[in-house]
Amino acid sequence: MAWDGVIVSDSGGFQVLSLIRKQGKTGAIRSNGVTFQESPTAKKIVLTPEKVIEWQFGLRSDVVVALDDCTGPEDSPAEQLASTERTIRWFRQARKAYDLQCRQRRSGEPPLLVGVVQGGTDPELRQRCVDALVESGAQGFGFGSWPLSAEGELEREMFALLSRITPPDAPLFALGVGRPEHLVSLCELDMRWVFDCTIPTRDARHGRLYSFVPEIADRLLTPDRSFYQNVYILDEENSRKDEPICATCDCPTCRRYSRSYLHHLFRVKDGLADRLATLHNLRFYTRLLEMIRAGRMARPGLGEPARVG
Ligand SMILES: [Zn+2]
């Protein structure tokens, strides 16, 4: 990849389990891992706690995630319990594989090992999972299960719980989060959250681009959508606009190209459209985090918030 930045990988468990559970793809969750087949003629893939650690060491990741059994918020308490117990057991196996890999393959700094916290909406089960992961040597903690409610709202209370019950210096991994307003919401809770989501790049490829509202310089970030707008670049109104996607953006796309040119690239399905749009959406996210770090957030419950940064 010729990438000298930080590499973060995931176990692949969430993707496979959601294909099995939600899309009815062939596969099964067994006591020692997950089997998966994309189609009847495709090769069978077997994910075990040991293998996914080995693969992530092969990628030379700086952050590796142990295999977990991911449930959804709609699953029964019995399923949540079984998933939590399986996740704990798999983590112990993953930790042994991690120690072995550290001895065999790596020189220098070993990667950070993240355990995923399951337990659905049951605080006691979540606590039990955290305790077991800590005892087994987890160095970071991922948010297990689907992060949004059926209405698309962030499961903020469960994230707040994880912030409270995990060791205070451990990084927290908000797997599958998220939308710009969700990043603001979680950073309000705790600055330890790390984000990982397909939304900015997938939206870019579908021509949905983000633009800070023009008055952002006078506004604070809030956990709603008032600080940005979606620009649907294929909308007819963008076919003649000479302005960039976002007036204040310093990304290579906004510095050089107009909305009308991007509109044209999307319309003729030029591959450059995806790349320019992706560059912009990713820069929108890094600018958002720069603003968050500079203390531009409105803190709830404080009345008229003071402006910082
Ligand atoms: Zn831009």
XYZ file of C-alpha atoms and ligand atoms in Angstrom, residues 245-246 249-255 279-280 283, ligand 1:
13
model
C -18.451 21.976 -2.888
C -17.616 23.838 0.306
C -12.580 23.682 2.312
C -8.870 23.404 1.530
C -8.973 19.940 -0.087
C -7.444 19.415 -3.563
C -10.941 19.055 -5.070
C -12.354 22.294 -3.660
C -9.181 24.258 -4.363
C -10.886 13.326 -1.229
C -13.351 16.037 -0.300
C -11.092 16.167 4.317
Zn -13.190 19.994 -0.289
